[in-house]
Coordinates of C-alpha atoms and ligand atoms in Angstrom, one line a residue:
M1324 CA -33.4 1.3 14.6
A1325 CA -32.0 4.7 15.5
Q1326 CA -29.3 4.6 12.9
A1327 CA -32.0 3.7 10.0
L1328 CA -34.1 6.3 11.2
P1329 CA -32.1 9.4 9.5
G1330 CA -31.7 7.7 6.2
L1331 CA -36.1 7.4 5.7
P1332 CA -36.7 11.0 4.5
L1333 CA -33.9 10.8 2.1
L1334 CA -35.3 7.2 1.0
Y1335 CA -38.8 8.9 0.9
Y1336 CA -37.9 11.7 -1.4
R1337 CA -35.5 8.8 -3.7
L1338 CA -38.7 7.0 -3.8
L1339 CA -40.4 10.6 -5.2
L1340 CA -37.9 11.4 -7.4
C1341 CA -38.1 7.6 -9.3
V1342 CA -42.0 7.6 -9.8
E1343 CA -41.3 11.2 -10.9
I1344 CA -39.0 10.3 -13.7
T1345 CA -41.0 7.2 -14.4
R1346 CA -44.5 9.3 -14.9
L1347 CA -42.2 11.6 -17.3
A1348 CA -40.7 8.5 -18.8
F1349 CA -44.3 7.1 -19.7
R1350 CA -45.6 10.7 -20.9
Q1351 CA -43.1 10.9 -23.6
N1352 CA -44.6 7.7 -25.2
F1353 CA -42.5 5.0 -23.9
S1354 CA -44.4 1.7 -24.1
P1355 CA -44.0 -0.2 -20.6
P1356 CA -42.0 -3.0 -22.1
A1357 CA -38.9 -0.5 -23.2
A1358 CA -39.4 1.8 -20.4
T1359 CA -38.7 -1.2 -18.2
L1360 CA -35.3 -2.4 -20.7
W1361 CA -34.5 1.3 -20.7
Y1362 CA -34.9 1.8 -16.9
N1363 CA -32.6 -2.0 -16.4
L1364 CA -30.0 -0.4 -18.7
N1365 CA -29.7 2.9 -16.6
P1366 CA -27.3 2.2 -13.7
K1367 CA -27.8 5.7 -12.8
F1368 CA -31.9 4.6 -12.0
I1369 CA -31.1 1.9 -10.9
N1370 CA -28.8 3.6 -8.3
C1371 CA -31.5 5.9 -7.6
L1372 CA -33.8 3.1 -6.8
A1373 CA -31.9 1.0 -5.1
G1374 CA -29.8 4.1 -2.8
G1375 CA -26.9 1.9 -3.8
M1376 CA -23.4 3.3 -5.0
K1377 CA -22.1 0.1 -6.3
E1378 CA -23.7 1.0 -10.0
S1379 CA -22.4 4.6 -9.4
V1380 CA -18.5 3.4 -9.3
Q1381 CA -18.6 0.4 -11.8
D1382 CA -20.0 3.2 -14.0
F1383 CA -16.9 5.4 -13.1
Y1384 CA -14.4 3.0 -13.3
G1385 CA -16.2 1.4 -16.3
N1386 CA -16.7 4.3 -18.5
Q1387 CA -16.1 7.7 -16.9
V1388 CA -12.2 7.3 -16.6
Q1389 CA -9.7 6.0 -19.2
K1390 CA -6.7 6.9 -17.7
T1391 CA -4.7 8.4 -14.1
E1392 CA -5.5 12.2 -15.5
D1393 CA -9.5 11.5 -15.9
L1394 CA -9.4 12.0 -11.9
D1395 CA -10.1 15.3 -10.3
F1396 CA -9.4 15.0 -6.5
D1397 CA -5.8 13.3 -5.3
A1398 CA -6.9 10.7 -3.4
C1399 CA -7.2 7.4 -6.0
C1400 CA -3.3 9.0 -7.6
I1401 CA -1.0 9.6 -5.3
A1402 CA 0.9 6.5 -5.3
D1403 CA 5.0 5.9 -5.3
Y1404 CA 6.2 2.6 -7.1
D1405 CA 9.6 1.4 -7.5
P1406 CA 10.4 2.5 -11.1
G1407 CA 12.2 -0.7 -11.8
L1408 CA 8.8 -2.9 -11.2
L1409 CA 6.9 -0.4 -12.9
E1410 CA 9.1 -1.2 -16.0
P1411 CA 7.9 -4.5 -17.5
L1412 CA 4.6 -3.3 -17.5
T1413 CA 2.6 -1.9 -20.6
D1414 CA 2.0 1.9 -21.5
E1415 CA -2.3 1.2 -21.0
V1416 CA -1.5 -0.4 -17.7
K1417 CA 0.3 2.1 -16.3
S1418 CA -1.3 5.1 -17.5
R1419 CA -4.4 3.2 -15.2
Q1420 CA -3.1 3.5 -12.2
Y1421 CA -5.9 4.8 -9.6
G1422 CA -4.3 3.7 -6.4
C1423 CA -3.3 6.0 -3.2
G1424 CA -0.2 3.9 -1.9
S1425 CA 1.6 1.3 -3.1
P1426 CA 0.8 -1.8 -0.8
I1427 CA 3.7 -4.1 -1.9
P1428 CA 5.1 -6.6 0.4
D1429 CA 8.1 -8.5 0.6
L1430 CA 9.4 -11.6 1.2
I1431 CA 6.4 -13.1 -1.2
S1432 CA 8.6 -15.4 -3.5
G1433 CA 6.6 -18.4 -4.4
L1434 CA 3.2 -17.4 -2.3
T1435 CA 0.0 -16.7 -3.4
A1436 CA -0.9 -12.9 -2.9
L1437 CA -4.9 -11.5 -3.9
D1438 CA -5.4 -8.3 -4.8
L1439 CA -8.9 -6.5 -3.8
G1440 CA -10.2 -4.4 -6.7
C1441 CA -6.9 -4.9 -8.7
G1442 CA -8.6 -2.3 -11.4
A1443 CA -6.2 -2.5 -14.9
G1444 CA -3.7 -4.5 -12.4
T1445 CA -0.9 -2.7 -11.6
D1446 CA -0.2 -4.4 -7.9
V1447 CA -1.1 -7.7 -9.8
F1448 CA 1.8 -7.4 -12.2
I1449 CA 4.0 -6.3 -9.8
A1450 CA 3.0 -8.6 -6.9
A1451 CA 4.1 -10.8 -10.0
Q1452 CA 7.0 -10.3 -10.1
L1453 CA 7.8 -10.5 -6.5
V1454 CA 6.3 -13.8 -6.0
G1455 CA 8.5 -15.3 -9.2
P1456 CA 7.1 -18.0 -11.8
A1457 CA 6.3 -20.6 -8.6
G1458 CA 4.0 -17.9 -7.1
K1459 CA 0.6 -16.7 -8.4
V1460 CA -1.3 -13.6 -7.6
I1461 CA -5.3 -13.5 -7.9
G1462 CA -6.9 -9.9 -8.9
I1463 CA -10.6 -9.6 -8.3
D1464 CA -12.8 -6.5 -9.6
Y1465 CA -16.2 -6.2 -10.1
T1466 CA -15.8 -3.7 -13.2
D1467 CA -15.7 -5.7 -16.6
A1468 CA -13.6 -2.7 -18.3
Q1469 CA -10.6 -3.0 -16.1
L1470 CA -10.9 -6.4 -15.8
E1471 CA -10.4 -6.4 -20.2
V1472 CA -8.0 -3.9 -19.7
A1473 CA -5.9 -6.5 -17.1
R1474 CA -6.8 -9.5 -19.0
R1475 CA -5.2 -7.8 -22.5
N1476 CA -2.0 -6.9 -21.1
V1477 CA -0.9 -10.7 -19.5
A1478 CA 0.9 -11.9 -22.7
P1479 CA 2.7 -8.8 -23.3
I1480 CA 3.7 -8.7 -19.6
M1481 CA 4.6 -12.4 -19.1
E1482 CA 6.4 -12.1 -22.0
N1483 CA 8.8 -8.8 -21.1
L1484 CA 8.9 -10.4 -17.3
G1485 CA 10.1 -14.3 -19.5
Y1486 CA 7.9 -16.1 -17.8
D1487 CA 6.9 -19.8 -19.5
R1488 CA 3.2 -19.7 -18.3
P1489 CA 1.6 -16.9 -16.5
N1490 CA 1.6 -16.6 -13.0
V1491 CA -1.7 -14.1 -12.4
N1492 CA -5.3 -14.9 -12.6
F1493 CA -7.9 -11.7 -12.6
M1494 CA -11.7 -13.1 -11.6
K1495 CA -14.7 -10.8 -11.9
G1496 CA -16.3 -10.4 -8.7
E1497 CA -17.1 -8.8 -5.3
I1498 CA -14.7 -8.1 -2.5
E1499 CA -17.5 -8.3 0.1
A1500 CA -18.1 -11.9 -1.1
I1501 CA -14.6 -13.5 -2.4
D1502 CA -15.1 -16.3 -4.4
L1503 CA -12.0 -18.4 -2.9
P1504 CA -11.6 -21.0 0.1
D1505 CA -11.0 -20.6 3.6
N1506 CA -7.3 -20.2 4.6
S1507 CA -5.9 -20.1 0.7
I1508 CA -4.0 -16.5 0.4
D1509 CA -0.5 -16.0 2.3
C1510 CA -1.5 -12.5 1.5
V1511 CA -4.0 -9.8 0.5
I1512 CA -3.2 -6.6 -0.9
S1513 CA -5.5 -3.9 -1.9
N1514 CA -5.1 -0.1 -2.8
C1515 CA -7.6 2.3 -2.5
V1516 CA -10.9 0.3 -2.8
I1517 CA -12.6 -0.2 0.4
N1518 CA -13.6 3.0 0.7
L1519 CA -15.8 2.4 -1.9
S1520 CA -17.1 -0.4 -0.8
T1521 CA -20.8 0.1 0.6
D1522 CA -20.2 -3.2 3.4
K1523 CA -16.9 -2.6 4.6
A1524 CA -17.1 -4.9 7.4
A1525 CA -17.9 -7.5 5.2
V1526 CA -14.3 -7.1 3.2
F1527 CA -12.4 -7.6 6.3
Q1528 CA -14.5 -10.6 7.5
E1529 CA -13.3 -11.9 3.8
I1530 CA -10.0 -10.8 4.1
H1531 CA -10.0 -12.5 7.2
R1532 CA -11.3 -15.8 6.2
V1533 CA -9.6 -16.4 2.9
L1534 CA -6.2 -15.3 4.8
K1535 CA -4.1 -18.3 5.9
P1536 CA -2.8 -18.4 9.8
G1537 CA 0.0 -16.0 10.2
G1538 CA -0.5 -14.4 6.8
E1539 CA -0.4 -11.0 6.1
F1540 CA -2.8 -7.7 4.3
L1541 CA -1.4 -4.7 3.0
I1542 CA -3.8 -2.2 2.8
A1543 CA -3.8 1.4 1.0
D1544 CA -6.9 3.2 1.5
I1545 CA -8.1 6.7 2.5
V1546 CA -9.8 7.5 5.8
A1547 CA -11.5 10.8 7.5
D1548 CA -11.0 13.1 10.4
R1549 CA -13.9 12.5 11.1
R1550 CA -17.7 10.8 10.0
I1551 CA -19.0 11.9 6.4
P1552 CA -22.3 13.1 7.0
H1553 CA -25.1 11.4 5.0
K1554 CA -25.5 13.9 2.0
L1555 CA -21.9 14.0 1.0
R1556 CA -21.8 10.2 1.0
E1557 CA -24.6 10.4 -1.4
N1558 CA -22.5 12.6 -4.1
E1559 CA -21.3 9.8 -6.3
K1560 CA -19.1 11.9 -8.1
L1561 CA -16.6 12.6 -4.1
Y1562 CA -17.8 8.8 -3.4
S1563 CA -15.9 7.4 -6.8
E1564 CA -13.2 9.5 -6.5
C1565 CA -12.1 8.0 -3.2
L1566 CA -13.2 10.4 -0.8
T1567 CA -16.7 10.4 0.9
G1568 CA -16.9 6.9 1.1
A1569 CA -14.1 7.1 3.6
D1570 CA -14.6 5.8 7.0
Y1571 CA -13.8 8.0 9.7
E1572 CA -10.3 6.4 10.5
G1573 CA -11.5 5.3 14.3
D1574 CA -14.0 3.7 12.7
F1575 CA -12.1 1.8 10.4
T1576 CA -9.5 0.5 12.6
R1577 CA -12.5 -0.8 14.7
R1578 CA -14.0 -2.8 11.6
M1579 CA -10.7 -4.6 11.2
A1580 CA -10.1 -5.4 15.1
K1581 CA -14.2 -6.5 14.9
A1582 CA -12.9 -9.1 11.9
G1583 CA -9.9 -10.2 14.0
F1584 CA -7.4 -8.0 12.9
N1585 CA -5.9 -6.7 16.2
D1586 CA -3.4 -4.1 16.8
V1587 CA -2.9 -3.1 12.7
R1588 CA -0.3 -1.1 12.0
Q1589 CA 0.5 1.6 9.7
T1590 CA 3.4 1.7 6.8
S1591 CA 2.5 5.1 5.8
R1592 CA 0.8 8.0 6.2
R1593 CA 0.0 11.1 4.3
R1594 CA -2.4 14.0 4.0
V1595 CA -4.6 13.9 0.7
K1596 CA -4.4 17.9 -0.5
D1597 CA -8.6 17.9 -0.7
V1598 CA -10.2 18.9 2.1
I1599 CA -14.1 18.5 1.5
E1600 CA -16.5 20.9 4.0
S1601 CA -13.6 20.9 6.3
I1602 CA -13.0 16.8 6.5
R1603 CA -9.6 16.2 5.5
F1604 CA -8.6 12.9 4.4
I1605 CA -5.5 10.4 4.9
S1606 CA -3.7 8.0 2.7
I1607 CA -2.9 5.2 4.6
T1608 CA -1.1 2.2 4.4
Y1609 CA -2.4 -0.4 7.0
R1610 CA -0.3 -4.2 7.9
G1611 CA -2.7 -6.7 9.4
F1612 CA -1.9 -10.1 10.2
K1613 CA -4.4 -13.3 10.8
I1614 CA -2.4 -13.8 14.4
E1615 CA -4.6 -13.5 17.6
L1616 CA -3.3 -10.3 18.9
E1617 CA -4.0 -8.6 21.9
E1618 CA -6.2 -5.3 21.7
H1619 CA -3.2 -3.2 22.9
C1620 CA 0.3 -3.5 22.9
E1621 CA 1.3 -4.6 26.6
D1622 CA 5.0 -5.4 27.8
F1623 CA 6.2 -8.7 29.0
G1624 CA 9.9 -7.8 28.7
Q1625 CA 10.8 -9.3 25.5
V1626 CA 13.6 -8.0 22.9
A1627 CA 13.8 -8.7 19.3
V1628 CA 17.3 -8.7 17.1
Y1629 CA 16.9 -8.6 13.4
K1630 CA 19.5 -11.2 12.4
G1631 CA 19.7 -9.2 8.9
T1632 CA 18.9 -11.9 6.7
I1633 CA 16.5 -10.8 4.2
P1634 CA 18.3 -10.4 0.6
E1635 CA 18.7 -6.8 0.2
K1636 CA 18.0 -5.8 3.6
P1637 CA 21.3 -6.5 5.2
D1638 CA 21.3 -3.5 8.0
F1639 CA 17.4 -2.5 8.4
Y1640 CA 14.0 -4.1 8.2
S1641 CA 11.1 -1.7 9.1
L1642 CA 8.0 -3.7 10.3
D1643 CA 5.9 -0.4 10.1
M1644 CA 6.3 3.1 11.2
G1645 CA 7.1 2.3 14.7
H1646 CA 9.5 -0.3 14.4
L1647 CA 12.7 -0.2 12.8
F1648 CA 15.0 -3.0 13.7
T1649 CA 19.1 -2.7 13.4
S1650 CA 20.4 -5.9 12.4
G1651 CA 22.6 -7.1 15.6
L1652 CA 20.7 -4.9 18.1
A1653 CA 18.5 -6.2 20.8
Q1654 CA 15.2 -4.1 20.8
R1655 CA 12.5 -3.9 23.5
I1656 CA 9.5 -5.4 21.9
C1657 CA 5.9 -5.7 23.2
K1658 CA 3.8 -9.0 23.2
N1659 CA 1.8 -8.7 20.2
T1660 CA 5.1 -7.6 18.2
A1661 CA 7.1 -10.7 19.4
D1662 CA 3.7 -13.2 18.4
I1663 CA 3.8 -11.2 14.8
L1664 CA 7.4 -12.0 14.5
K1665 CA 7.2 -15.1 16.2
Q1666 CA 4.3 -16.4 13.8
S1667 CA 4.4 -14.8 10.3
R1668 CA 6.8 -15.6 7.8
L1669 CA 9.2 -12.9 8.8
A1670 CA 9.7 -15.8 11.7
P1671 CA 13.1 -16.9 10.4
Y1672 CA 14.4 -13.3 10.8
F1673 CA 14.5 -12.3 14.3
H1674 CA 15.3 -13.8 17.1
I1675 CA 12.6 -13.2 20.0
S1676 CA 13.1 -13.7 23.6
D1677 CA 10.8 -15.6 26.1
E1678 CA 8.2 -13.6 28.4
I1679 CA 9.1 -13.0 31.2
S1680 CA 6.2 -10.9 33.2
H1681 CA 3.4 -8.4 32.5
L1682 CA 5.0 -5.0 32.6
G1683 CA 2.0 -3.1 31.9
R1684 CA 1.1 -1.1 28.8
F1685 CA 3.8 -0.9 25.6
D1686 CA 4.0 2.5 23.7
C1687 CA 3.9 1.2 20.1
S1688 CA 2.5 4.0 18.2
P1689 CA 5.0 5.9 15.8
G1690 CA 3.3 9.4 17.6
A1691 CA 1.1 10.2 14.1
T1692 CA -2.2 11.5 14.3
A1693 CA -4.2 13.5 11.8
D1694 CA -3.6 16.8 13.8
A1695 CA -0.4 16.2 14.5
G1696 CA 0.6 17.2 11.0
D1697 CA 0.4 14.3 8.9
E1698 CA 2.8 15.1 5.8
E1699 CA 0.5 16.2 2.9
T1700 CA 1.1 15.0 0.0
T1701 CA 3.1 16.7 -2.5
V1702 CA 2.3 14.4 -5.6
A1703 CA -0.9 15.3 -7.4
C1704 CA -1.1 13.3 -11.0
C1705 CA -4.3 14.5 -12.0
Ligands
SAM778 C1 -9.7 3.2 -7.4 S1 -9.9 2.0 -8.3 C2 -8.6 1.4 -8.0 C3 -7.9 0.4 -8.5 C4 -6.5 -0.6 -8.3 N1 -6.7 -0.7 -7.4 C5 -5.1 0.2 -8.9 O1 -4.3 0.8 -8.1 O2 -5.5 1.2 -10.0 C6 -10.6 1.0 -7.6 C7 -11.3 0.2 -7.8 O3 -11.9 -1.1 -7.5 C8 -13.3 -1.7 -7.6 N2 -13.9 -2.0 -6.8 C9 -14.7 -1.3 -5.7 N3 -15.7 -1.5 -5.2 C10 -15.6 -3.4 -5.2 C11 -15.9 -4.1 -4.8 N4 -16.9 -4.5 -3.8 N5 -15.9 -5.2 -5.3 C12 -15.1 -5.1 -6.4 N6 -14.4 -4.2 -7.0 C13 -14.3 -3.3 -6.3 C14 -13.3 -0.5 -9.4 O4 -13.8 -1.6 -10.0 C15 -12.3 -0.5 -9.3 O5 -11.8 -0.8 -10.2

């Protein structure tokens, strides 16, 4: 209740504004049924009345932006993909990338992946190559115009890949209520979308529900170095450009933990150029597993040895920013890392020693914090 109170004056002004708009419309001889229809069709008005950002975001990605360069800030356009994986994509799909990272998982051949907020489908079509013809990739988005682009490009891209049958499926839906069964997905990916959600807690609960035990998520998203004031969150443009809807970094990881994802790792991290009212934004790729982990890394005297058996990675395997395993070398690890390596699809590629006894806390962090000099992105594509 205490948290809701600061929003009350805003709600009051919003209601006044709505009444004023209605009064003006009627003064201009709108008949009541026509006015009702007009307002119902006007997303801005609905947004004003409901105070929600959903319609603004849908309008933004449905009508206002047609290509990456239409974005004015660089938060949603700092992805860097392996050029070989982009090659089979059509120009229409490639010109509509609005991601902030490259959340492309390894070792997903034959598996089922789900892309939350797939937009025009770049990550779906890239993952389609990695799961191969025996696997499947599902893309979910709530904006029709984005889905139309994705769907009309399925046939040409499948032809470029030489697949007889499409291994992708684009579904209309909300990522806060995913229309898929429990424990049905091997890997969830998402690229610059959760910052736009007005119910981020529900998104992580849904990710946890649909993932199979041992399954993984790879999420590239924008977080802020502090909690964003309400007045900035109300700015439709800044919100839709993936900035002011972002969580404070600490709150974002707390939400994940609350949904069942403890000790989520980072695989990349870089500062966004744009600074708004002294607020700095960071683009982070998070890697989490549906495995019961402790809140913190604890030392049980364990070591891991990477066997060097992952195709194309004979020398090293990078689990996250804090763990680069060298083939054949024993490396000390915490119990959480041991459990990730034992209970996920990485298990066949590692030897893990047994627990000895608890030896205290273990530092798994890569040592990067927002103030410790996050590398600022130099890629500005808009
Ligand atoms: C910044 S764009 C990113 C698109 C895509 N992931 C990419 O990398 O190009 C955000 C996309 O998420 C979709 N989106 C935002 N919130 C959503 C929600 N709650 N449910 C479903 N889709 C959502 C928008 O329609 C838009 O297509």
